[in-house]
mmCIF file of C-alpha atoms in Angstrom:
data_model
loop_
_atom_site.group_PDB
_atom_site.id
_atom_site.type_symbol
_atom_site.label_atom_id
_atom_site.label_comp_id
_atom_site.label_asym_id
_atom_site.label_seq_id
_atom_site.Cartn_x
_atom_site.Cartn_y
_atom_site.Cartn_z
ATOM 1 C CA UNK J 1 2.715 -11.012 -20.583
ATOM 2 C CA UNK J 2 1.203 -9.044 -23.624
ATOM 3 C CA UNK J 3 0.113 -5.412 -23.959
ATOM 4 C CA UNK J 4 -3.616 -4.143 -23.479
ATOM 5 C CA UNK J 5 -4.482 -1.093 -24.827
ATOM 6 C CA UNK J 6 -6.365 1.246 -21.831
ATOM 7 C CA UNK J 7 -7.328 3.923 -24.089
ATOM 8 C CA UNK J 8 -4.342 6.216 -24.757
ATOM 9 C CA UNK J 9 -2.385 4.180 -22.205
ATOM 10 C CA UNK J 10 -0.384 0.940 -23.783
ATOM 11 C CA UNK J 11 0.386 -1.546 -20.978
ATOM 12 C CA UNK J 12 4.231 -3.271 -21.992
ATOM 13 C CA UNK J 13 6.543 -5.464 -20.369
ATOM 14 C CA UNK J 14 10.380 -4.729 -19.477
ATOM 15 C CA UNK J 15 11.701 -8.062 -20.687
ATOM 16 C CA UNK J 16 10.021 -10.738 -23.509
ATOM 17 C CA UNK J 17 7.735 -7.819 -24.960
ATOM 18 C CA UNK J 18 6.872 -7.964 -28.806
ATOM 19 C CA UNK J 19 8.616 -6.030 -31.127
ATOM 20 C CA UNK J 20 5.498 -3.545 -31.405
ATOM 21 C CA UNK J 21 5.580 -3.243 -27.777
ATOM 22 C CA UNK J 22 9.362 -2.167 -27.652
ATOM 23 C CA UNK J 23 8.632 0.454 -30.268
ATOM 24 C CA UNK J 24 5.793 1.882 -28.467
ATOM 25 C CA UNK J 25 7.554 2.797 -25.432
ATOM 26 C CA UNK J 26 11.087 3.026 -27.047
ATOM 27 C CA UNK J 27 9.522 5.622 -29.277
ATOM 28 C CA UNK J 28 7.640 7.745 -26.464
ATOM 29 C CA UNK J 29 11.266 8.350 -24.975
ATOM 30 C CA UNK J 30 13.191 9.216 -28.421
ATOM 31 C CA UNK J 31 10.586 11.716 -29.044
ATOM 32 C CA UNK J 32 11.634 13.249 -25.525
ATOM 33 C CA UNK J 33 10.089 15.628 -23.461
ATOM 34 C CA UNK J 34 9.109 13.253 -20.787
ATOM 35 C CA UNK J 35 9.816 11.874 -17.631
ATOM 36 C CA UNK J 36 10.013 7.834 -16.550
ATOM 37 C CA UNK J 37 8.625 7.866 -13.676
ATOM 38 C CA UNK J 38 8.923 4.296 -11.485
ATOM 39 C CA UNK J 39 8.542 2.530 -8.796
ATOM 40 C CA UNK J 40 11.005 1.308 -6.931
ATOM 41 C CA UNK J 41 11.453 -2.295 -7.133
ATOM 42 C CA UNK J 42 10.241 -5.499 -5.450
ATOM 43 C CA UNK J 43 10.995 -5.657 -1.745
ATOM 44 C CA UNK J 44 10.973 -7.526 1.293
ATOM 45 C CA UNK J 45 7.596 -8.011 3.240
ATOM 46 C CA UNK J 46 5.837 -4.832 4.632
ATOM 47 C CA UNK J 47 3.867 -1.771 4.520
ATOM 48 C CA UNK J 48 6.032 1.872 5.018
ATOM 49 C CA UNK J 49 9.007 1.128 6.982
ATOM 50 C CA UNK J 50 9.759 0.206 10.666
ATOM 51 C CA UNK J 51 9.270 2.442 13.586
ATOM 52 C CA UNK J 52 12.767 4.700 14.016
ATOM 53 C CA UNK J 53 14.283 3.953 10.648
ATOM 54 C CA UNK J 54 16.635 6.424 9.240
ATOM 55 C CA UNK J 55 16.933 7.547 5.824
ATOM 56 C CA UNK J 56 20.912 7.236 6.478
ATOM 57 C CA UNK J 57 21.216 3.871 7.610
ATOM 58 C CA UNK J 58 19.963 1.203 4.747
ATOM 59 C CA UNK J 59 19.276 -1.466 7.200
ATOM 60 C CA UNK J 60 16.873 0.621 9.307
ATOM 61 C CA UNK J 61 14.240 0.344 6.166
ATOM 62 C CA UNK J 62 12.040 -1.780 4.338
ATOM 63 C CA UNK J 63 14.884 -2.707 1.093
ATOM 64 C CA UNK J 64 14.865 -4.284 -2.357
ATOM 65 C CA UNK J 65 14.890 -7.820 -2.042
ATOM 66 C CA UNK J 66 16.505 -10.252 -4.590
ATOM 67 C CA UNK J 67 13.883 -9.912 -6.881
ATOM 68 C CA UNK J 68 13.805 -6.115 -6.714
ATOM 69 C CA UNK J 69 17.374 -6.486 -7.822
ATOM 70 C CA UNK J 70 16.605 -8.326 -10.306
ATOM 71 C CA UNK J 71 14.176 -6.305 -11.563
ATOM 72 C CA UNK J 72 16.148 -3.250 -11.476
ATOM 73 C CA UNK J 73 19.410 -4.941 -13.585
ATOM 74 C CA UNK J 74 16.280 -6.323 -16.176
ATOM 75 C CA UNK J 75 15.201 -2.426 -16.199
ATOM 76 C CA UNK J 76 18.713 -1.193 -17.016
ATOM 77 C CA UNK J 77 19.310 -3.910 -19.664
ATOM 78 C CA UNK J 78 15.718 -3.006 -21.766
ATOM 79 C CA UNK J 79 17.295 0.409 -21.656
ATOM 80 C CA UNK J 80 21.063 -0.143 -22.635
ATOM 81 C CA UNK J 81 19.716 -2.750 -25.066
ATOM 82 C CA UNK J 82 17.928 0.322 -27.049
ATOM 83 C CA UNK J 83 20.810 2.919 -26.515
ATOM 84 C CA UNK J 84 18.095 4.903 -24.508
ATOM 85 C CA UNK J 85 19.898 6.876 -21.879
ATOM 86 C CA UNK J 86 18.138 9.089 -19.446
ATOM 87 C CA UNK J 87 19.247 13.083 -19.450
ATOM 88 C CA UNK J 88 19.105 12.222 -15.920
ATOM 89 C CA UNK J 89 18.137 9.757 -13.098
ATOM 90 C CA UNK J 90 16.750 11.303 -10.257
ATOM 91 C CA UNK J 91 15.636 9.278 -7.052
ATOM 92 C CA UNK J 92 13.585 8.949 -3.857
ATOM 93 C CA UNK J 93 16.448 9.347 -0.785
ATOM 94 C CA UNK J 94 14.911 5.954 0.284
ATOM 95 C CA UNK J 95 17.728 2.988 -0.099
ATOM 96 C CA UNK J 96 15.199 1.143 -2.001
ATOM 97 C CA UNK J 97 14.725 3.816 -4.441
ATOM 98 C CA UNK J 98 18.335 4.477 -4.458
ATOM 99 C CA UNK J 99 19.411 1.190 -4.877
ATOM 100 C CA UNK J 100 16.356 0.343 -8.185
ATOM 101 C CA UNK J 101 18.187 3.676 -9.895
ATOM 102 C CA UNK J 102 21.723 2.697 -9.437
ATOM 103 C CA UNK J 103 21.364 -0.977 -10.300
ATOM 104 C CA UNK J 104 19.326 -0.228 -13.296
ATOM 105 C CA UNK J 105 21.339 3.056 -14.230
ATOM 106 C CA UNK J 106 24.323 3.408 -12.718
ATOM 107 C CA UNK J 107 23.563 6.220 -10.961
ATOM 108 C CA UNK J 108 21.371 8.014 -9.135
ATOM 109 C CA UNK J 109 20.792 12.053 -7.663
ATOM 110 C CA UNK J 110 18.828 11.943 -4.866
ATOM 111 C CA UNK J 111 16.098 15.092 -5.157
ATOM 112 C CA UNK J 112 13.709 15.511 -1.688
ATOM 113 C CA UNK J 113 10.562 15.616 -4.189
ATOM 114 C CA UNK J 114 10.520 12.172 -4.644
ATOM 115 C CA UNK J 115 10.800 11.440 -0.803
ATOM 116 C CA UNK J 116 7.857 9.211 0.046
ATOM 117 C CA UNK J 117 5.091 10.751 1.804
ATOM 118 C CA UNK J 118 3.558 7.589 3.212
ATOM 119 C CA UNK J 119 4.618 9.033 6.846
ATOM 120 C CA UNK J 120 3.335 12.535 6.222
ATOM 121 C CA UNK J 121 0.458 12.726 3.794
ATOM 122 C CA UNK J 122 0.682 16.589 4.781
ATOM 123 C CA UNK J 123 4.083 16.947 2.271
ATOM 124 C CA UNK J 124 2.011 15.197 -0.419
ATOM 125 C CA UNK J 125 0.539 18.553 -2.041
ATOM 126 C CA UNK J 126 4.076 20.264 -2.115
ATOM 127 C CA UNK J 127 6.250 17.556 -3.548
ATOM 128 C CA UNK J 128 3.136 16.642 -6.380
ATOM 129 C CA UNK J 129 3.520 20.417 -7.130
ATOM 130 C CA UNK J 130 7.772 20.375 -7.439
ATOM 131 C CA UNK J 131 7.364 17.297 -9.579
ATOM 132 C CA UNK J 132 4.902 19.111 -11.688
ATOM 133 C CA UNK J 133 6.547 21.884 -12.395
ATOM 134 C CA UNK J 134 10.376 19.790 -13.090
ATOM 135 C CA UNK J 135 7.553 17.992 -15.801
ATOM 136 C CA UNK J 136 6.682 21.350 -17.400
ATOM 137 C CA UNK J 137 10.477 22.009 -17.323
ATOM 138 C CA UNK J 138 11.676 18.628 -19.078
ATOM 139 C CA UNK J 139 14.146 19.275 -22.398
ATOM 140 C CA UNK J 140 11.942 18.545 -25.441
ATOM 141 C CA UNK J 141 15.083 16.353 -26.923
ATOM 142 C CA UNK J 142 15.797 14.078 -23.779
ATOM 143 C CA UNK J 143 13.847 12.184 -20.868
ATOM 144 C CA UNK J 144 14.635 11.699 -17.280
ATOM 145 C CA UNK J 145 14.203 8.686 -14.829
ATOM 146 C CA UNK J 146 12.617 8.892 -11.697
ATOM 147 C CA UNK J 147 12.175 6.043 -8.911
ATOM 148 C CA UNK J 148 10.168 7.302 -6.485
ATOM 149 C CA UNK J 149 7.208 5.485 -4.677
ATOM 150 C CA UNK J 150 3.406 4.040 -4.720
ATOM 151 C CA UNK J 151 1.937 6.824 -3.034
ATOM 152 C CA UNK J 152 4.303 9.712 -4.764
ATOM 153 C CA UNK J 153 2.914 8.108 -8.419
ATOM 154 C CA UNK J 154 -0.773 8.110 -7.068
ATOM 155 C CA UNK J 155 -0.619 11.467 -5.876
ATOM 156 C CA UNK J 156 1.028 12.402 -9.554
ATOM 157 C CA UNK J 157 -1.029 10.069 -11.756
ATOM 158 C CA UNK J 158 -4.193 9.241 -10.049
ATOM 159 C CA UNK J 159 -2.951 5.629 -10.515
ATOM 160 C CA UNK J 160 -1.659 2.550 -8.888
ATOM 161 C CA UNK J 161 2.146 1.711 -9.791
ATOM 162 C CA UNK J 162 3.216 -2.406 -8.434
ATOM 163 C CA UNK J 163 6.761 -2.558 -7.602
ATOM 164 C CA UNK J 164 9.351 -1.956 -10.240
ATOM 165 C CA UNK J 165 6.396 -0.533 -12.688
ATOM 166 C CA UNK J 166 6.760 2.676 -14.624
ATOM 167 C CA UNK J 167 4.661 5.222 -16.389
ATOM 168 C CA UNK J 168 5.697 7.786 -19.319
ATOM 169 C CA UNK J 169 4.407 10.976 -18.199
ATOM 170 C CA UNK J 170 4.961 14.138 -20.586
ATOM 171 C CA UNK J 171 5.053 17.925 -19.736
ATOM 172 C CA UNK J 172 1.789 18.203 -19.092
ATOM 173 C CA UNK J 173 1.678 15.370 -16.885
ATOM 174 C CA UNK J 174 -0.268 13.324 -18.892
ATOM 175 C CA UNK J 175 0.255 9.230 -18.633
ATOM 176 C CA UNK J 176 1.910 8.416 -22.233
ATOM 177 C CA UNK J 177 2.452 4.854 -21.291
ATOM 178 C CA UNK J 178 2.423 2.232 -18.374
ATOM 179 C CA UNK J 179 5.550 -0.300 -18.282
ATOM 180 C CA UNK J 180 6.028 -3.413 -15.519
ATOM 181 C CA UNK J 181 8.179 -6.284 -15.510
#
């Protein structure tokens, strides 16, 4: 996979990227002041989750599937490979979310804004807002992770995030880069 430049927006890969590439993104995060903001990773067939799933019993949901995993440990390893750690990781209370920020991290906080909205497009407007204003908020010397979902990014960004993909967004909520496996 190589980059494409989309105007301000550089598109890089997690694993096998050029050395520009790594620079590009490695750089947006040393400079700080932003927020990582992914999808969760690759999962098993579906759209939303079943009917009566529970957000505290894993196997009631749609989960990561092998791949996802994989994905997530390839995520952590870009990031321990270039001594880039995260002020914090911050996740969706989803198990799929959950489980992308602890294999690629270590850990995870769960934080409600992040909760997808898929199921309730009517606590869209109020979680885009919370996550706006924790962007304003971001140290300028550090970055933090966030897993979240497809239709949380969207409603953020204004733009479509595949599984395990990630974009740099600064205070001001503007897309500094896009990242995918």
């Amino acid at each position: 996979m190589r980059r494409r430049e989309l105007g301000a927006l550089a598109l890089l890969p997690w694993a096998g990227a050029r050395a520009a590439d790594d620079d590009v993104l490695a750089r947006a995060l040393r400079a700080g002041g932003c927020a990582v903001v992914f999808r969760h990773g690759q999962t098993v067939s579906g759209i939303g989750d079943p009917a009566g799933f529970r957000l505290d019993t894993c196997s009631t949901q749609r989960n990561l599937n092998e791949e996802g995993r994989v994905q997530a440990r390839r995520i952590g390893e870009w990031f321990a490979a270039r001594q880039l750690r995260p002020l914090a990781v911050r996740s969706s209370a989803w198990c799929r979310c959950s489980e992308t920020a602890r294999l690629a991290f270590g850990t995870v906080q769960p934080w409600p804004p992040l909760n997808s909205t898929f199921d309730d497009a009517a606590l869209s407007p109020a979680a885009t807002a919370r996550l706006r204003e924790a962007l304003r908020a971001l140290p300028p010397n550090g970055f933090e992770v966030w897993v979240t979902h497809q239709v949380n990014i969207t409603a953020l960004t204004g733009r479509y995030a595949a599984s395990g993909e990630a974009f740099v967004l600064d205070a001001a909520g503007t897309v500094r880069a896009q990242a995918r496996l």
